[in-house]
């Protein structure tokens, strides 16, 4: 029984979802519990339902597509939204079957980071900037990635720090990353 691949899919301690062109084909019970969905609620639904905004779905998709065309995989930590509209930090790792058409067929894992990383009330743009801050990008690199000025990034970064009550960049990154401050 335990050497059956279906056993691993069903009992994995992470959410697993199979997608075709960013529509959910199949998912495991852990994924359903994480997103507070009934067992078949999400089948054939767009992944956009699990993002705080449609724009984040579009923007993160564009970033992910580029990386998957290059590497075949994509990874980030981001705020996702459960079916009951509550938001939570989630570690996401995806792999495509075909780099030349990266969203054609993918397998994704999702890990709920709620216990380590509480959600702070950030705007959509602040969440996007936070995603890049965690990755260690500079303000100029973030500005290029988002198509905004580096001064705008600085303003968002300042508001994020204030909302997190972070007094340094290291403290802000630690709080965004869920690391203990000591």
Tab-separated table of N, CA, C and O in Angstrom, residues 76-129:
chain	number	residue	atom	x	y	z
A	76	UNK	N	8.537	30.680	-5.027
A	76	UNK	CA	8.459	31.928	-4.289
A	76	UNK	C	7.676	31.699	-2.999
A	76	UNK	O	7.139	30.627	-2.764
A	77	UNK	N	7.667	32.731	-2.178
A	77	UNK	CA	6.800	32.770	-1.002
A	77	UNK	C	5.895	33.964	-1.235
A	77	UNK	O	6.375	35.054	-1.573
A	78	UNK	N	4.591	33.758	-1.110
A	78	UNK	CA	3.643	34.826	-1.434
A	78	UNK	C	2.413	34.706	-0.557
A	78	UNK	O	2.171	33.682	0.062
A	79	UNK	N	1.627	35.755	-0.554
A	79	UNK	CA	0.346	35.718	0.134
A	79	UNK	C	-0.688	35.144	-0.829
A	79	UNK	O	-0.809	35.589	-1.966
A	80	UNK	N	-1.390	34.131	-0.353
A	80	UNK	CA	-2.463	33.509	-1.119
A	80	UNK	C	-3.768	33.734	-0.351
A	80	UNK	O	-3.750	34.217	0.783
A	81	UNK	N	-4.870	33.379	-0.974
A	81	UNK	CA	-6.177	33.608	-0.347
A	81	UNK	C	-6.986	32.315	-0.332
A	81	UNK	O	-7.151	31.661	-1.342
A	82	UNK	N	-7.483	31.998	0.858
A	82	UNK	CA	-8.322	30.810	1.009
A	82	UNK	C	-9.714	31.092	0.453
A	82	UNK	O	-10.083	32.236	0.212
A	83	UNK	N	-10.497	30.045	0.308
A	83	UNK	CA	-11.857	30.189	-0.209
A	83	UNK	C	-12.727	31.041	0.717
A	83	UNK	O	-13.671	31.665	0.271
A	84	UNK	N	-12.398	31.095	2.011
A	84	UNK	CA	-13.166	31.924	2.946
A	84	UNK	C	-12.653	33.369	2.993
A	84	UNK	O	-13.023	34.142	3.867
A	85	UNK	N	-11.780	33.722	2.036
A	85	UNK	CA	-11.221	35.061	1.854
A	85	UNK	C	-10.108	35.421	2.831
A	85	UNK	O	-9.589	36.530	2.777
A	86	UNK	N	-9.725	34.537	3.763
A	86	UNK	CA	-8.592	34.831	4.635
A	86	UNK	C	-7.311	34.659	3.836
A	86	UNK	O	-7.229	33.836	2.921
A	87	UNK	N	-6.319	35.449	4.172
A	87	UNK	CA	-5.049	35.409	3.462
A	87	UNK	C	-3.982	34.768	4.333
A	87	UNK	O	-4.052	34.827	5.560
A	88	UNK	N	-2.995	34.169	3.682
A	88	UNK	CA	-1.906	33.518	4.400
A	88	UNK	C	-0.672	33.464	3.519
A	88	UNK	O	-0.768	33.476	2.294
A	89	UNK	N	0.503	33.425	4.165
A	89	UNK	CA	1.751	33.271	3.440
A	89	UNK	C	1.896	31.817	3.030
A	89	UNK	O	1.601	30.904	3.798
A	90	UNK	N	2.393	31.624	1.814
A	90	UNK	CA	2.495	30.286	1.262
A	90	UNK	C	3.804	30.157	0.485
A	90	UNK	O	4.155	31.050	-0.287
A	91	UNK	N	4.516	29.065	0.704
A	91	UNK	CA	5.694	28.739	-0.106
A	91	UNK	C	5.197	27.934	-1.294
A	91	UNK	O	4.498	26.937	-1.127
A	92	UNK	N	5.543	28.367	-2.497
A	92	UNK	CA	5.054	27.739	-3.723
A	92	UNK	C	6.244	27.273	-4.554
A	92	UNK	O	7.206	28.017	-4.740
A	93	UNK	N	6.173	26.038	-5.032
A	93	UNK	CA	7.194	25.490	-5.924
A	93	UNK	C	6.487	24.776	-7.053
A	93	UNK	O	5.621	23.924	-6.810
A	94	UNK	N	6.814	25.154	-8.283
A	94	UNK	CA	6.182	24.539	-9.447
A	94	UNK	C	7.197	24.031	-10.432
A	94	UNK	O	8.318	24.541	-10.524
A	95	UNK	N	6.786	23.017	-11.167
A	95	UNK	CA	7.627	22.461	-12.225
A	95	UNK	C	6.771	22.220	-13.453
A	95	UNK	O	5.665	21.693	-13.363
A	96	UNK	N	7.295	22.633	-14.597
A	96	UNK	CA	6.599	22.428	-15.855
A	96	UNK	C	7.082	21.151	-16.529
A	96	UNK	O	8.203	20.694	-16.279
A	97	UNK	N	6.244	20.611	-17.376
A	97	UNK	CA	6.631	19.453	-18.178
A	97	UNK	C	7.345	19.916	-19.443
A	97	UNK	O	8.232	19.239	-19.945
A	98	UNK	N	6.969	21.119	-19.947
A	98	UNK	CA	7.543	21.628	-21.202
A	98	UNK	C	7.977	23.087	-21.035
A	98	UNK	O	7.128	23.961	-20.919
A	99	UNK	N	9.266	23.335	-21.074
A	99	UNK	CA	9.765	24.707	-20.944
A	99	UNK	C	9.231	25.614	-22.050
A	99	UNK	O	8.986	26.792	-21.820
A	100	UNK	N	9.061	25.090	-23.255
A	100	UNK	CA	8.628	25.924	-24.375
A	100	UNK	C	7.166	26.355	-24.254
A	100	UNK	O	6.740	27.310	-24.899
A	101	UNK	N	6.374	25.686	-23.421
A	101	UNK	CA	4.976	26.053	-23.152
A	101	UNK	C	4.748	25.808	-21.659
A	101	UNK	O	4.091	24.850	-21.269
A	102	UNK	N	5.336	26.662	-20.811
A	102	UNK	CA	5.460	26.335	-19.388
A	102	UNK	C	4.169	26.100	-18.624
A	102	UNK	O	4.164	25.345	-17.661
A	103	UNK	N	3.062	26.707	-19.020
A	103	UNK	CA	1.828	26.502	-18.263
A	103	UNK	C	0.966	25.363	-18.816
A	103	UNK	O	-0.097	25.076	-18.281
A	104	UNK	N	1.438	24.703	-19.869
A	104	UNK	CA	0.651	23.627	-20.480
A	104	UNK	C	0.338	22.516	-19.488
A	104	UNK	O	-0.786	22.014	-19.453
A	105	UNK	N	1.329	22.125	-18.701
A	105	UNK	CA	1.125	21.045	-17.734
A	105	UNK	C	2.149	21.203	-16.620
A	105	UNK	O	3.344	21.082	-16.865
A	106	UNK	N	1.667	21.476	-15.407
A	106	UNK	CA	2.559	21.732	-14.279
A	106	UNK	C	2.136	20.938	-13.050
A	106	UNK	O	0.970	20.576	-12.898
A	107	UNK	N	3.105	20.737	-12.182
A	107	UNK	CA	2.852	20.201	-10.855
A	107	UNK	C	3.361	21.245	-9.868
A	107	UNK	O	4.478	21.749	-10.013
A	108	UNK	N	2.523	21.573	-8.883
A	108	UNK	CA	2.843	22.604	-7.896
A	108	UNK	C	2.724	22.027	-6.493
A	108	UNK	O	1.852	21.207	-6.230
A	109	UNK	N	3.596	22.504	-5.601
A	109	UNK	CA	3.435	22.206	-4.173
A	109	UNK	C	3.230	23.516	-3.434
A	109	UNK	O	3.774	24.558	-3.820
A	110	UNK	N	2.435	23.442	-2.390
A	110	UNK	CA	2.104	24.600	-1.561
A	110	UNK	C	2.321	24.233	-0.099
A	110	UNK	O	1.838	23.190	0.348
A	111	UNK	N	3.040	25.094	0.613
A	111	UNK	CA	3.263	24.902	2.045
A	111	UNK	C	2.735	26.129	2.767
A	111	UNK	O	3.139	27.259	2.469
A	112	UNK	N	1.830	25.919	3.697
A	112	UNK	CA	1.243	27.005	4.487
A	112	UNK	C	2.286	27.489	5.493
A	112	UNK	O	2.761	26.725	6.327
A	113	UNK	N	2.628	28.758	5.419
A	113	UNK	CA	3.625	29.353	6.317
A	113	UNK	C	2.985	30.180	7.428
A	113	UNK	O	3.673	30.963	8.088
A	114	UNK	N	1.700	30.024	7.648
A	114	UNK	CA	0.968	30.848	8.618
A	114	UNK	C	1.606	30.878	9.999
A	114	UNK	O	1.661	31.924	10.638
A	115	UNK	N	2.071	29.741	10.474
A	115	UNK	CA	2.624	29.673	11.828
A	115	UNK	C	3.911	30.488	11.960
A	115	UNK	O	4.179	31.070	13.008
A	116	UNK	N	4.691	30.539	10.883
A	116	UNK	CA	5.966	31.259	10.930
A	116	UNK	C	5.862	32.694	10.452
A	116	UNK	O	6.698	33.518	10.779
A	117	UNK	N	4.857	32.992	9.631
A	117	UNK	CA	4.812	34.280	8.969
A	117	UNK	C	3.385	34.827	8.964
A	117	UNK	O	2.631	34.580	8.038
A	118	UNK	N	3.015	35.581	9.971
A	118	UNK	CA	1.658	36.139	9.986
A	118	UNK	C	1.469	37.178	8.885
A	118	UNK	O	2.412	37.846	8.475
A	119	UNK	N	0.258	37.281	8.408
A	119	UNK	CA	-0.071	38.249	7.358
A	119	UNK	C	-0.248	39.628	7.966
A	119	UNK	O	-0.930	39.798	8.967
A	120	UNK	N	0.405	40.606	7.366
A	120	UNK	CA	0.251	42.008	7.728
A	120	UNK	C	-0.592	42.620	6.618
A	120	UNK	O	-0.497	42.224	5.458
A	121	UNK	N	-1.420	43.588	6.944
A	121	UNK	CA	-2.312	44.199	5.964
A	121	UNK	C	-1.519	45.053	4.979
A	121	UNK	O	-1.285	46.240	5.201
A	122	UNK	N	-1.086	44.424	3.887
A	122	UNK	CA	-0.339	45.110	2.846
A	122	UNK	C	-1.214	45.283	1.611
A	122	UNK	O	-2.066	44.439	1.335
A	123	UNK	N	-0.959	46.333	0.860
A	123	UNK	CA	-1.664	46.523	-0.409
A	123	UNK	C	-1.115	45.529	-1.428
A	123	UNK	O	-0.065	44.899	-1.205
A	124	UNK	N	-1.784	45.420	-2.570
A	124	UNK	CA	-1.319	44.524	-3.631
A	124	UNK	C	0.111	44.858	-4.028
A	124	UNK	O	0.974	43.992	-4.114
A	125	UNK	N	0.402	46.128	-4.255
A	125	UNK	CA	1.741	46.526	-4.688
A	125	UNK	C	2.760	46.271	-3.576
A	125	UNK	O	3.883	45.842	-3.846
A	126	UNK	N	2.373	46.517	-2.325
A	126	UNK	CA	3.289	46.234	-1.214
A	126	UNK	C	3.595	44.737	-1.144
A	126	UNK	O	4.738	44.349	-0.870
A	127	UNK	N	2.601	43.884	-1.410
A	127	UNK	CA	2.849	42.438	-1.423
A	127	UNK	C	3.838	42.074	-2.533
A	127	UNK	O	4.714	41.240	-2.353
A	128	UNK	N	3.688	42.717	-3.700
A	128	UNK	CA	4.610	42.455	-4.804
A	128	UNK	C	6.029	42.882	-4.429
A	128	UNK	O	6.988	42.146	-4.658
A	129	UNK	N	6.160	44.062	-3.851
A	129	UNK	CA	7.477	44.547	-3.438
A	129	UNK	C	8.054	43.617	-2.365
A	129	UNK	O	9.233	43.252	-2.413
